[in-house]
């Protein structure tokens, strides 16, 4: 039986920290679905469609990685694609409380779905989509922080604004 995992997030936009989790996950699971969750409570810089295109561009070298969006409950998405693992990245202790809360809720909703955590590489432990957007806005060099397609898209986005 195929080992199928999902890797959910906002990915606004995808960073090298996300890429670290996705590339390592793609070696462990037969299929990995990166899913952009439509979260109305955030005010995203990129549309869902733009985020999907950026993730596709950044992950095209991984044939077992698929990219989609979803607007319902994560546990329902997992059932839909036949996933038994929810793959998350952990950066610092500050991530722990939030992750514990959503993991407990997801377990309550679907006992068949296990959440696995991968600890990020040290060099990405400070990295978040928000901090990248913050510095990119002022023209900082972000080439070490995001895939090349994202660097280009951020430059264009802030040029438009
Ligand atoms: P969310 O809105 O669910 O927090 P994000 O796009 O911020 O969505 O994050 C998606 C997943 O990627 C989460 O598991 C998060 O902990 C992880 N992640 C984000 N940044 C990093 C990073 N620098 N290193 C490792 N994991 C990360």
mmCIF file of C-alpha atoms and ligand atoms in Angstrom:
data_model
loop_
_atom_site.group_PDB
_atom_site.id
_atom_site.type_symbol
_atom_site.label_atom_id
_atom_site.label_comp_id
_atom_site.label_asym_id
_atom_site.label_seq_id
_atom_site.Cartn_x
_atom_site.Cartn_y
_atom_site.Cartn_z
ATOM 1 C CA UNK A 1 0.000 0.000 0.000
ATOM 2 C CA UNK A 2 1.244 3.495 -0.844
ATOM 3 C CA UNK A 3 2.316 5.665 2.093
ATOM 4 C CA UNK A 4 0.501 8.919 1.444
ATOM 5 C CA UNK A 5 1.099 12.138 3.411
ATOM 6 C CA UNK A 6 -0.267 15.651 3.272
ATOM 7 C CA UNK A 7 1.754 18.779 4.006
ATOM 8 C CA UNK A 8 -0.661 21.632 4.734
ATOM 9 C CA UNK A 9 -0.006 25.327 5.148
ATOM 10 C CA UNK A 10 -0.629 28.841 3.924
ATOM 11 C CA UNK A 11 2.618 28.984 1.914
ATOM 12 C CA UNK A 12 2.321 32.760 1.410
ATOM 13 C CA UNK A 13 4.848 32.289 -0.170
ATOM 14 C CA UNK A 14 6.748 28.989 0.034
ATOM 15 C CA UNK A 15 10.211 29.402 1.639
ATOM 16 C CA UNK A 16 13.346 27.255 1.830
ATOM 17 C CA UNK A 17 12.134 26.176 5.293
ATOM 18 C CA UNK A 18 9.005 24.663 3.711
ATOM 19 C CA UNK A 19 11.184 23.218 0.936
ATOM 20 C CA UNK A 20 13.351 21.499 3.543
ATOM 21 C CA UNK A 21 10.296 19.720 4.975
ATOM 22 C CA UNK A 22 8.872 18.870 1.543
ATOM 23 C CA UNK A 23 12.128 17.500 0.111
ATOM 24 C CA UNK A 24 12.780 15.334 3.180
ATOM 25 C CA UNK A 25 9.128 14.207 3.256
ATOM 26 C CA UNK A 26 9.239 13.254 -0.418
ATOM 27 C CA UNK A 27 11.963 10.713 0.389
ATOM 28 C CA UNK A 28 9.953 9.095 3.168
ATOM 29 C CA UNK A 29 6.482 8.925 1.616
ATOM 30 C CA UNK A 30 5.380 7.460 -1.703
ATOM 31 C CA UNK A 31 3.116 10.436 -2.336
ATOM 32 C CA UNK A 32 3.153 13.844 -0.704
ATOM 33 C CA UNK A 33 0.285 16.278 -1.228
ATOM 34 C CA UNK A 34 1.256 19.867 -0.510
ATOM 35 C CA UNK A 35 -2.052 21.559 0.212
ATOM 36 C CA UNK A 36 -2.664 25.284 0.327
ATOM 37 C CA UNK A 37 -5.420 25.851 2.847
ATOM 38 C CA UNK A 38 -7.720 28.752 2.133
ATOM 39 C CA UNK A 39 -7.613 30.498 5.468
ATOM 40 C CA UNK A 40 -9.950 33.472 5.512
ATOM 41 C CA UNK A 41 -8.526 34.912 8.748
ATOM 42 C CA UNK A 42 -5.204 35.819 7.129
ATOM 43 C CA UNK A 43 -4.630 38.609 4.646
ATOM 44 C CA UNK A 44 -2.460 36.927 2.011
ATOM 45 C CA UNK A 45 -0.009 38.657 -0.324
ATOM 46 C CA UNK A 46 -0.362 35.996 -3.037
ATOM 47 C CA UNK A 47 -3.654 34.524 -4.254
ATOM 48 C CA UNK A 48 -4.185 30.792 -3.759
ATOM 49 C CA UNK A 49 -3.604 30.264 -7.501
ATOM 50 C CA UNK A 50 -0.322 32.209 -7.392
ATOM 51 C CA UNK A 51 0.845 30.255 -4.329
ATOM 52 C CA UNK A 52 0.056 26.964 -6.062
ATOM 53 C CA UNK A 53 1.997 28.001 -9.173
ATOM 54 C CA UNK A 54 5.006 28.993 -7.025
ATOM 55 C CA UNK A 55 4.959 25.694 -5.112
ATOM 56 C CA UNK A 56 4.642 23.764 -8.380
ATOM 57 C CA UNK A 57 7.603 25.664 -9.824
ATOM 58 C CA UNK A 58 9.702 25.042 -6.720
ATOM 59 C CA UNK A 59 8.855 21.332 -6.393
ATOM 60 C CA UNK A 60 8.860 20.229 -10.034
ATOM 61 C CA UNK A 61 11.973 18.131 -9.423
ATOM 62 C CA UNK A 62 10.049 15.884 -7.013
ATOM 63 C CA UNK A 63 7.786 13.603 -9.082
ATOM 64 C CA UNK A 64 5.884 12.274 -6.043
ATOM 65 C CA UNK A 65 4.926 15.753 -4.790
ATOM 66 C CA UNK A 66 1.468 17.017 -5.804
ATOM 67 C CA UNK A 67 0.124 20.505 -5.163
ATOM 68 C CA UNK A 68 -3.520 21.391 -4.525
ATOM 69 C CA UNK A 69 -5.710 23.778 -2.579
ATOM 70 C CA UNK A 70 -8.545 22.960 -0.191
ATOM 71 C CA UNK A 71 -11.132 25.007 1.597
ATOM 72 C CA UNK A 72 -12.639 22.522 4.041
ATOM 73 C CA UNK A 73 -11.387 20.616 7.053
ATOM 74 C CA UNK A 74 -7.902 19.172 6.777
ATOM 75 C CA UNK A 75 -9.083 15.766 8.033
ATOM 76 C CA UNK A 76 -11.603 15.602 5.161
ATOM 77 C CA UNK A 77 -8.882 16.467 2.663
ATOM 78 C CA UNK A 78 -6.712 13.662 4.106
ATOM 79 C CA UNK A 79 -9.580 11.189 3.657
ATOM 80 C CA UNK A 80 -10.158 12.440 0.101
ATOM 81 C CA UNK A 81 -6.563 11.753 -1.013
ATOM 82 C CA UNK A 82 -6.156 8.600 1.114
ATOM 83 C CA UNK A 83 -3.470 10.072 3.382
ATOM 84 C CA UNK A 84 -2.638 8.581 6.776
ATOM 85 C CA UNK A 85 0.033 11.123 7.723
ATOM 86 C CA UNK A 86 -0.097 14.871 8.247
ATOM 87 C CA UNK A 87 3.455 16.202 7.873
ATOM 88 C CA UNK A 88 4.385 19.405 9.697
ATOM 89 C CA UNK A 89 7.608 21.303 10.235
ATOM 90 C CA UNK A 90 8.794 22.426 13.662
ATOM 91 C CA UNK A 91 11.052 25.420 13.978
ATOM 92 C CA UNK A 92 11.278 26.399 17.607
ATOM 93 C CA UNK A 93 9.541 25.883 20.927
ATOM 94 C CA UNK A 94 7.251 28.730 19.938
ATOM 95 C CA UNK A 95 5.666 26.488 17.256
ATOM 96 C CA UNK A 96 4.955 23.746 19.782
ATOM 97 C CA UNK A 97 1.850 25.016 21.527
ATOM 98 C CA UNK A 98 -0.010 25.843 18.330
ATOM 99 C CA UNK A 99 0.988 22.548 16.730
ATOM 100 C CA UNK A 100 -0.135 20.614 19.797
ATOM 101 C CA UNK A 101 -3.517 22.329 19.689
ATOM 102 C CA UNK A 102 -4.224 21.587 16.032
ATOM 103 C CA UNK A 103 -2.787 18.074 16.276
ATOM 104 C CA UNK A 104 -5.127 17.269 19.174
ATOM 105 C CA UNK A 105 -8.110 18.676 17.317
ATOM 106 C CA UNK A 106 -7.248 16.783 14.131
ATOM 107 C CA UNK A 107 -6.861 13.562 16.130
ATOM 108 C CA UNK A 108 -10.285 14.094 17.661
ATOM 109 C CA UNK A 109 -11.779 14.561 14.195
ATOM 110 C CA UNK A 110 -9.941 11.715 12.468
ATOM 111 C CA UNK A 111 -8.164 9.011 14.440
ATOM 112 C CA UNK A 112 -6.772 7.482 11.261
ATOM 113 C CA UNK A 113 -4.592 10.534 10.593
ATOM 114 C CA UNK A 114 -1.230 10.672 12.403
ATOM 115 C CA UNK A 115 0.692 13.943 12.569
ATOM 116 C CA UNK A 116 4.451 13.634 11.995
ATOM 117 C CA UNK A 117 6.876 16.459 12.721
ATOM 118 C CA UNK A 118 10.178 17.111 11.041
ATOM 119 C CA UNK A 119 12.531 19.489 12.795
ATOM 120 C CA UNK A 120 13.858 22.084 10.439
ATOM 121 C CA UNK A 121 17.533 22.509 9.673
ATOM 122 C CA UNK A 122 19.135 25.074 11.977
ATOM 123 C CA UNK A 123 19.661 27.588 9.219
ATOM 124 C CA UNK A 124 15.881 27.800 8.654
ATOM 125 C CA UNK A 125 14.745 27.833 12.255
ATOM 126 C CA UNK A 126 14.078 31.596 12.143
ATOM 127 C CA UNK A 127 12.522 31.564 8.704
ATOM 128 C CA UNK A 128 8.850 32.298 8.068
ATOM 129 C CA UNK A 129 6.852 33.558 5.095
ATOM 130 C CA UNK A 130 6.026 36.726 7.055
ATOM 131 C CA UNK A 131 9.641 37.653 7.791
ATOM 132 C CA UNK A 132 10.594 37.069 4.153
ATOM 133 C CA UNK A 133 7.770 39.383 2.986
ATOM 134 C CA UNK A 134 8.770 41.987 5.532
ATOM 135 C CA UNK A 135 12.376 42.236 4.348
ATOM 136 C CA UNK A 136 11.611 41.708 0.634
ATOM 137 C CA UNK A 137 9.360 44.761 0.800
ATOM 138 C CA UNK A 138 12.445 46.887 1.475
ATOM 139 C CA UNK A 139 14.560 45.257 -1.224
ATOM 140 C CA UNK A 140 16.656 42.911 0.961
ATOM 141 C CA UNK A 141 18.516 40.029 -0.690
ATOM 142 C CA UNK A 142 16.329 36.959 -0.086
ATOM 143 C CA UNK A 143 18.052 34.595 -2.517
ATOM 144 C CA UNK A 144 19.194 32.260 0.293
ATOM 145 C CA UNK A 145 15.742 32.170 1.873
ATOM 146 C CA UNK A 146 13.314 31.265 -0.900
ATOM 147 C CA UNK A 147 13.321 29.289 -4.177
ATOM 148 C CA UNK A 148 14.331 31.365 -7.233
ATOM 149 C CA UNK A 149 10.740 31.452 -8.603
ATOM 150 C CA UNK A 150 9.550 32.986 -5.330
ATOM 151 C CA UNK A 151 12.331 35.583 -5.257
ATOM 152 C CA UNK A 152 11.258 36.720 -8.735
ATOM 153 C CA UNK A 153 7.559 36.762 -7.816
ATOM 154 C CA UNK A 154 8.205 38.801 -4.656
ATOM 155 C CA UNK A 155 10.269 41.351 -6.572
ATOM 156 C CA UNK A 156 7.440 41.714 -9.093
ATOM 157 C CA UNK A 157 4.748 41.888 -6.409
ATOM 158 C CA UNK A 158 6.457 44.713 -4.548
ATOM 159 C CA UNK A 159 7.254 46.539 -7.785
ATOM 160 C CA UNK A 160 3.490 46.531 -8.558
ATOM 161 C CA UNK A 161 2.631 47.950 -5.135
HETATM 162 P P1 LIG B 1 0.410 27.653 8.775
HETATM 163 O O1 LIG B 1 -0.557 28.758 8.455
HETATM 164 O O2 LIG B 1 -0.230 26.283 8.850
HETATM 165 O O3 LIG B 1 1.341 27.929 9.914
HETATM 166 P P2 LIG B 1 2.714 27.941 7.084
HETATM 167 O O4 LIG B 1 2.730 28.063 5.592
HETATM 168 O O5 LIG B 1 3.233 29.073 7.874
HETATM 169 O O6 LIG B 1 1.237 27.578 7.433
HETATM 170 O O7 LIG B 1 3.494 26.633 7.513
HETATM 171 C C1 LIG B 1 3.192 25.364 6.989
HETATM 172 C C2 LIG B 1 4.075 24.302 7.665
HETATM 173 O O8 LIG B 1 5.446 24.566 7.390
HETATM 174 C C3 LIG B 1 3.957 24.296 9.190
HETATM 175 O O9 LIG B 1 4.104 22.966 9.630
HETATM 176 C C4 LIG B 1 5.122 25.127 9.631
HETATM 177 O O10 LIG B 1 5.536 24.800 10.940
HETATM 178 C C5 LIG B 1 6.153 24.712 8.604
HETATM 179 N N1 LIG B 1 7.209 25.693 8.417
HETATM 180 C C6 LIG B 1 7.091 27.007 8.134
HETATM 181 N N2 LIG B 1 8.301 27.607 8.066
HETATM 182 C C7 LIG B 1 9.208 26.621 8.318
HETATM 183 C C8 LIG B 1 10.630 26.580 8.432
HETATM 184 N N3 LIG B 1 11.368 27.681 8.310
HETATM 185 N N4 LIG B 1 11.205 25.396 8.707
HETATM 186 C C9 LIG B 1 10.444 24.297 8.882
HETATM 187 N N5 LIG B 1 9.128 24.262 8.816
HETATM 188 C C10 LIG B 1 8.496 25.407 8.535
#
